[in-house]
mmCIF file of C-alpha atoms in Angstrom:
data_model
loop_
_atom_site.group_PDB
_atom_site.id
_atom_site.type_symbol
_atom_site.label_atom_id
_atom_site.label_comp_id
_atom_site.label_asym_id
_atom_site.label_seq_id
_atom_site.Cartn_x
_atom_site.Cartn_y
_atom_site.Cartn_z
ATOM 1 C CA MET A 21 -31.895 -125.789 -31.547
ATOM 2 C CA VAL A 22 -31.874 -126.180 -27.775
ATOM 3 C CA PHE A 23 -28.414 -127.773 -27.662
ATOM 4 C CA SER A 24 -25.505 -126.807 -29.883
ATOM 5 C CA SER A 25 -23.502 -129.528 -31.582
ATOM 6 C CA ASN A 26 -21.177 -130.875 -28.943
ATOM 7 C CA PRO A 27 -19.733 -134.402 -28.710
ATOM 8 C CA LEU A 28 -19.717 -134.078 -24.924
ATOM 9 C CA ALA A 29 -23.532 -133.998 -24.977
ATOM 10 C CA LEU A 30 -23.435 -137.700 -25.707
ATOM 11 C CA SER A 31 -22.087 -138.329 -22.204
ATOM 12 C CA VAL A 32 -25.075 -136.780 -20.418
ATOM 13 C CA PRO A 33 -26.650 -139.459 -18.168
ATOM 14 C CA GLU A 34 -30.220 -140.381 -19.000
ATOM 15 C CA PRO A 35 -31.616 -139.452 -15.522
ATOM 16 C CA ALA A 36 -30.010 -136.006 -15.767
ATOM 17 C CA PHE A 37 -31.375 -135.509 -19.267
ATOM 18 C CA GLU A 38 -34.883 -136.558 -18.182
ATOM 19 C CA SER A 39 -34.635 -134.243 -15.189
ATOM 20 C CA TRP A 40 -33.773 -131.376 -17.528
ATOM 21 C CA LEU A 41 -36.708 -132.269 -19.769
ATOM 22 C CA ARG A 42 -39.008 -132.358 -16.740
ATOM 23 C CA ASP A 43 -37.813 -129.011 -15.338
ATOM 24 C CA THR A 44 -38.086 -127.227 -18.668
ATOM 25 C CA GLY A 45 -41.461 -128.687 -19.575
ATOM 26 C CA TYR A 46 -40.306 -130.692 -22.590
ATOM 27 C CA LEU A 47 -41.881 -133.905 -21.280
ATOM 28 C CA GLU A 48 -45.271 -132.217 -21.490
ATOM 29 C CA ILE A 49 -44.499 -130.990 -25.002
ATOM 30 C CA LEU A 50 -43.399 -134.467 -26.028
ATOM 31 C CA ASP A 51 -46.602 -135.978 -24.643
ATOM 32 C CA HIS A 52 -48.720 -133.339 -26.409
ATOM 33 C CA ARG A 53 -46.916 -133.778 -29.727
ATOM 34 C CA THR A 54 -47.344 -137.551 -29.546
ATOM 35 C CA SER A 55 -51.083 -137.167 -29.013
ATOM 36 C CA SER A 56 -51.355 -134.551 -31.767
ATOM 37 C CA SER A 57 -49.424 -136.618 -34.298
ATOM 38 C CA SER A 58 -51.582 -139.637 -33.501
ATOM 39 C CA ALA A 59 -54.747 -137.603 -34.015
ATOM 40 C CA ALA A 60 -53.443 -136.166 -37.293
ATOM 41 C CA SER A 61 -52.355 -139.537 -38.683
ATOM 42 C CA PRO A 62 -54.732 -141.298 -41.091
ATOM 43 C CA ALA A 63 -57.286 -143.557 -39.464
ATOM 44 C CA PRO A 64 -56.811 -147.321 -39.665
ATOM 45 C CA SER A 65 -58.351 -149.082 -42.612
ATOM 46 C CA SER A 66 -60.882 -150.839 -40.388
ATOM 47 C CA ALA A 67 -62.477 -150.495 -37.011
ATOM 48 C CA ALA A 68 -60.941 -153.826 -36.045
ATOM 49 C CA GLY A 69 -57.452 -152.424 -36.621
ATOM 50 C CA SER A 70 -58.168 -149.400 -34.428
ATOM 51 C CA LEU A 71 -59.631 -151.616 -31.707
ATOM 52 C CA PHE A 72 -56.642 -153.952 -31.857
ATOM 53 C CA SER A 73 -54.245 -151.009 -31.544
ATOM 54 C CA ARG A 74 -56.074 -149.688 -28.486
ATOM 55 C CA LEU A 75 -56.193 -153.122 -26.889
ATOM 56 C CA LEU A 76 -52.467 -153.542 -27.492
ATOM 57 C CA THR A 77 -51.765 -150.206 -25.821
ATOM 58 C CA PHE A 78 -54.088 -151.035 -22.923
ATOM 59 C CA PHE A 79 -52.586 -154.458 -22.205
ATOM 60 C CA SER A 80 -49.070 -153.028 -22.467
ATOM 61 C CA LEU A 81 -49.821 -151.064 -19.292
ATOM 62 C CA PHE A 82 -49.708 -154.266 -17.263
ATOM 63 C CA THR A 83 -46.370 -155.394 -18.713
ATOM 64 C CA LEU A 84 -44.247 -152.406 -17.710
ATOM 65 C CA ASN A 85 -42.707 -151.610 -14.348
ATOM 66 C CA PRO A 86 -44.449 -148.434 -13.148
ATOM 67 C CA PHE A 87 -42.058 -147.989 -10.214
ATOM 68 C CA ALA A 88 -38.829 -148.202 -12.214
ATOM 69 C CA LYS A 89 -37.970 -144.510 -11.726
ATOM 70 C CA LEU A 90 -39.618 -143.981 -8.345
ATOM 71 C CA THR A 91 -37.270 -142.811 -5.579
ATOM 72 C CA ALA A 92 -37.612 -141.989 -1.888
ATOM 73 C CA ASP A 93 -37.318 -138.281 -2.695
ATOM 74 C CA ASP A 94 -40.649 -138.459 -4.546
ATOM 75 C CA PHE A 95 -42.404 -139.262 -1.259
ATOM 76 C CA ALA A 96 -40.576 -136.429 0.522
ATOM 77 C CA ALA A 97 -41.979 -133.785 -1.824
ATOM 78 C CA ASP A 98 -45.177 -131.854 -1.171
ATOM 79 C CA THR A 99 -48.482 -133.529 -1.939
ATOM 80 C CA PRO A 100 -49.950 -132.160 -5.191
ATOM 81 C CA SER A 101 -53.402 -130.630 -5.023
ATOM 82 C CA TRP A 102 -56.126 -133.263 -5.288
ATOM 83 C CA SER A 103 -58.576 -131.079 -7.207
ATOM 84 C CA ARG A 104 -56.311 -129.016 -9.471
ATOM 85 C CA SER A 105 -53.399 -131.397 -10.100
ATOM 86 C CA PHE A 106 -54.354 -135.000 -9.337
ATOM 87 C CA PHE A 107 -57.943 -135.205 -10.583
ATOM 88 C CA ALA A 108 -58.122 -131.937 -12.583
ATOM 89 C CA PHE A 109 -60.726 -131.650 -15.361
ATOM 90 C CA SER A 110 -61.946 -134.045 -18.039
ATOM 91 C CA ASP A 111 -59.769 -132.460 -20.724
ATOM 92 C CA SER A 112 -56.695 -133.510 -18.707
ATOM 93 C CA TYR A 113 -57.279 -137.150 -19.693
ATOM 94 C CA SER A 114 -56.869 -138.962 -22.980
ATOM 95 C CA PHE A 115 -56.236 -142.482 -24.174
ATOM 96 C CA PRO A 116 -52.495 -143.027 -24.772
ATOM 97 C CA SER A 117 -51.803 -143.253 -28.464
ATOM 98 C CA SER A 118 -49.013 -145.832 -28.184
ATOM 99 C CA PRO A 119 -47.326 -148.091 -25.629
ATOM 100 C CA SER A 120 -44.347 -145.738 -25.498
ATOM 101 C CA GLN A 121 -46.551 -142.779 -24.610
ATOM 102 C CA ALA A 122 -48.336 -144.882 -21.992
ATOM 103 C CA ARG A 123 -44.979 -145.840 -20.463
ATOM 104 C CA LEU A 124 -43.873 -142.190 -20.430
ATOM 105 C CA ARG A 125 -47.057 -141.077 -18.701
ATOM 106 C CA VAL A 126 -47.106 -143.881 -16.150
ATOM 107 C CA GLN A 127 -43.500 -143.501 -15.013
ATOM 108 C CA GLU A 128 -43.673 -139.718 -14.876
ATOM 109 C CA ASN A 129 -47.090 -139.404 -13.217
ATOM 110 C CA ILE A 130 -46.172 -141.954 -10.555
ATOM 111 C CA LYS A 131 -43.164 -139.815 -9.661
ATOM 112 C CA ARG A 132 -45.310 -136.692 -9.490
ATOM 113 C CA TYR A 133 -48.285 -138.130 -7.594
ATOM 114 C CA ALA A 134 -46.469 -140.687 -5.420
ATOM 115 C CA ARG A 135 -47.895 -139.267 -2.188
ATOM 116 C CA ASN A 136 -51.423 -139.147 -3.622
ATOM 117 C CA TYR A 137 -51.217 -142.795 -4.633
ATOM 118 C CA ALA A 138 -49.886 -143.719 -1.188
ATOM 119 C CA TYR A 139 -52.855 -142.022 0.488
ATOM 120 C CA LEU A 140 -55.230 -143.802 -1.879
ATOM 121 C CA PHE A 141 -53.693 -147.157 -0.948
ATOM 122 C CA ILE A 142 -54.253 -146.400 2.741
ATOM 123 C CA LEU A 143 -57.857 -145.467 1.941
ATOM 124 C CA PHE A 144 -58.441 -148.665 -0.045
ATOM 125 C CA PHE A 145 -56.888 -150.759 2.716
ATOM 126 C CA ALA A 146 -59.105 -149.089 5.315
ATOM 127 C CA CYS A 147 -62.182 -149.731 3.164
ATOM 128 C CA THR A 148 -61.153 -153.374 2.748
ATOM 129 C CA LEU A 149 -60.799 -153.780 6.514
ATOM 130 C CA TYR A 150 -64.232 -152.193 6.929
ATOM 131 C CA LYS A 151 -65.693 -154.786 4.554
ATOM 132 C CA MET A 152 -63.778 -157.580 6.332
ATOM 133 C CA PRO A 153 -64.322 -156.950 10.067
ATOM 134 C CA VAL A 154 -62.617 -160.213 11.046
ATOM 135 C CA ALA A 155 -59.405 -158.995 9.421
ATOM 136 C CA LEU A 156 -59.774 -155.678 11.228
ATOM 137 C CA VAL A 157 -60.163 -157.451 14.574
ATOM 138 C CA GLY A 158 -57.136 -159.632 13.808
ATOM 139 C CA LEU A 159 -55.010 -156.608 12.995
ATOM 140 C CA ILE A 160 -56.071 -154.872 16.195
ATOM 141 C CA LEU A 161 -55.275 -158.013 18.205
ATOM 142 C CA CYS A 162 -51.775 -158.141 16.705
ATOM 143 C CA LEU A 163 -51.134 -154.509 17.581
ATOM 144 C CA ALA A 164 -52.459 -155.057 21.094
ATOM 145 C CA LEU A 165 -50.279 -158.156 21.494
ATOM 146 C CA TRP A 166 -47.072 -156.296 20.662
ATOM 147 C CA ASP A 167 -48.085 -153.319 22.762
ATOM 148 C CA PHE A 168 -48.657 -155.688 25.691
ATOM 149 C CA PHE A 169 -45.266 -157.309 25.060
ATOM 150 C CA LYS A 170 -43.573 -153.898 25.080
ATOM 151 C CA PHE A 171 -45.318 -153.002 28.348
ATOM 152 C CA CYS A 172 -44.279 -156.266 30.013
ATOM 153 C CA SER A 173 -40.733 -155.952 28.707
ATOM 154 C CA HIS A 174 -40.298 -152.577 30.415
ATOM 155 C CA ARG A 175 -42.123 -153.622 33.572
ATOM 156 C CA TRP A 176 -40.231 -156.862 34.128
ATOM 157 C CA GLY A 177 -36.872 -155.607 32.850
ATOM 158 C CA LEU A 178 -36.553 -158.252 30.156
ATOM 159 C CA GLU A 179 -33.642 -156.386 28.578
ATOM 160 C CA HIS A 180 -31.519 -157.869 31.390
ATOM 161 C CA TYR A 181 -32.556 -161.399 30.358
ATOM 162 C CA PRO A 182 -31.775 -161.571 26.616
ATOM 163 C CA LEU A 183 -32.464 -165.295 26.275
ATOM 164 C CA THR A 184 -35.911 -165.038 27.889
ATOM 165 C CA ARG A 185 -36.663 -161.955 25.815
ATOM 166 C CA GLN A 186 -35.748 -163.722 22.559
ATOM 167 C CA CYS A 187 -37.948 -166.696 23.452
ATOM 168 C CA LEU A 188 -40.895 -164.415 24.180
ATOM 169 C CA ILE A 189 -40.317 -162.521 20.911
ATOM 170 C CA ARG A 190 -40.397 -165.774 18.939
ATOM 171 C CA ALA A 191 -43.578 -166.817 20.722
ATOM 172 C CA ALA A 192 -45.175 -163.435 19.969
ATOM 173 C CA GLN A 193 -44.156 -163.719 16.310
ATOM 174 C CA CYS A 194 -45.756 -167.162 16.032
ATOM 175 C CA ALA A 195 -48.926 -165.898 17.706
ATOM 176 C CA THR A 196 -49.002 -162.911 15.327
ATOM 177 C CA ALA A 197 -48.646 -165.163 12.286
ATOM 178 C CA VAL A 198 -51.474 -167.418 13.488
ATOM 179 C CA ILE A 199 -53.767 -164.447 14.117
ATOM 180 C CA LEU A 200 -53.017 -162.887 10.719
ATOM 181 C CA ILE A 201 -53.620 -166.148 8.868
ATOM 182 C CA PHE A 202 -56.874 -167.069 10.583
ATOM 183 C CA SER A 203 -58.266 -163.530 10.346
ATOM 184 C CA ASN A 204 -57.434 -163.243 6.606
ATOM 185 C CA VAL A 205 -55.460 -160.026 6.989
ATOM 186 C CA GLN A 206 -53.262 -161.130 4.093
ATOM 187 C CA MET A 207 -56.345 -161.387 1.861
ATOM 188 C CA ALA A 208 -57.417 -157.864 2.814
ATOM 189 C CA LEU A 209 -53.927 -156.587 2.031
ATOM 190 C CA PHE A 210 -53.894 -158.455 -1.291
ATOM 191 C CA CYS A 211 -57.255 -156.972 -2.325
ATOM 192 C CA ALA A 212 -56.121 -153.462 -1.404
ATOM 193 C CA ILE A 213 -52.889 -153.888 -3.386
ATOM 194 C CA CYS A 214 -54.743 -155.180 -6.478
ATOM 195 C CA VAL A 215 -57.309 -152.369 -6.474
ATOM 196 C CA SER A 216 -54.663 -149.733 -5.784
ATOM 197 C CA TYR A 217 -52.365 -151.052 -8.513
ATOM 198 C CA ALA A 218 -55.149 -151.041 -11.109
ATOM 199 C CA GLY A 219 -56.209 -147.535 -10.096
ATOM 200 C CA VAL A 220 -52.635 -146.223 -10.207
ATOM 201 C CA ILE A 221 -51.961 -147.718 -13.638
ATOM 202 C CA LEU A 222 -55.181 -146.427 -15.199
ATOM 203 C CA HIS A 223 -54.924 -142.932 -13.714
ATOM 204 C CA ALA A 224 -51.239 -142.531 -14.554
ATOM 205 C CA ALA A 225 -51.708 -143.768 -18.126
ATOM 206 C CA PHE A 226 -54.757 -141.642 -18.971
ATOM 207 C CA ARG A 227 -53.610 -138.513 -17.131
ATOM 208 C CA LYS A 228 -51.914 -136.104 -19.514
ATOM 209 C CA LEU A 229 -48.552 -134.676 -18.532
ATOM 210 C CA THR A 230 -48.853 -131.092 -17.357
ATOM 211 C CA PRO A 231 -46.158 -128.610 -16.348
ATOM 212 C CA VAL A 232 -44.842 -129.258 -12.852
ATOM 213 C CA LYS A 233 -44.733 -125.571 -11.951
ATOM 214 C CA GLN A 234 -48.163 -124.133 -12.651
ATOM 215 C CA PRO A 235 -48.216 -120.382 -13.324
ATOM 216 C CA SER A 236 -49.873 -118.360 -10.594
ATOM 217 C CA VAL A 237 -53.161 -116.566 -11.191
ATOM 218 C CA GLY A 238 -51.602 -113.167 -10.662
ATOM 219 C CA ARG A 239 -48.916 -113.746 -13.281
ATOM 220 C CA SER A 240 -51.360 -115.161 -15.818
ATOM 221 C CA ARG A 241 -53.238 -111.888 -15.727
#
């Protein structure tokens, strides 16, 4: 037994308990045992039953909140290796055996690879702007407009005329909204969010949980 019988153990907060599981590697063991028990269980009586079970697990991915346990500290951590940790090898992926295992993988992998997913979103957004040059031009015009407003504000000393400055800010905001709408920047952002969300959900659900602290090559020898 890992814990001795103690009534005080019932008062351990769930985040602290999950943090202990994560640090000691028990989340990976739990994920592995779930996959092993599913593989060892008898097969469904028909192929239709197996297909229905997989479809139920797959569609459950889009009903959960993948960012429920994401915090700002996850973005402050170091970026995991793209080749060894994020993508890894083919044996690091498997279809989740149940909705509960899919939820466990998604919420945990999003915490681990938060910075990787953020970089992928930036990449997808840049690719979307490349495919939609009008949106790219509109975004550049908006940035140039506010940079020009900042330059004029310092040059003309608008901080001494708060009323005039507020009127110019409102006018710049209206001009920015018109430019964004007519250049379809919101559509480019929506496409990037949709593609990124689908990629994050699929990668996080199929990626097996691995120990956070990988043993070094020297120690493994």
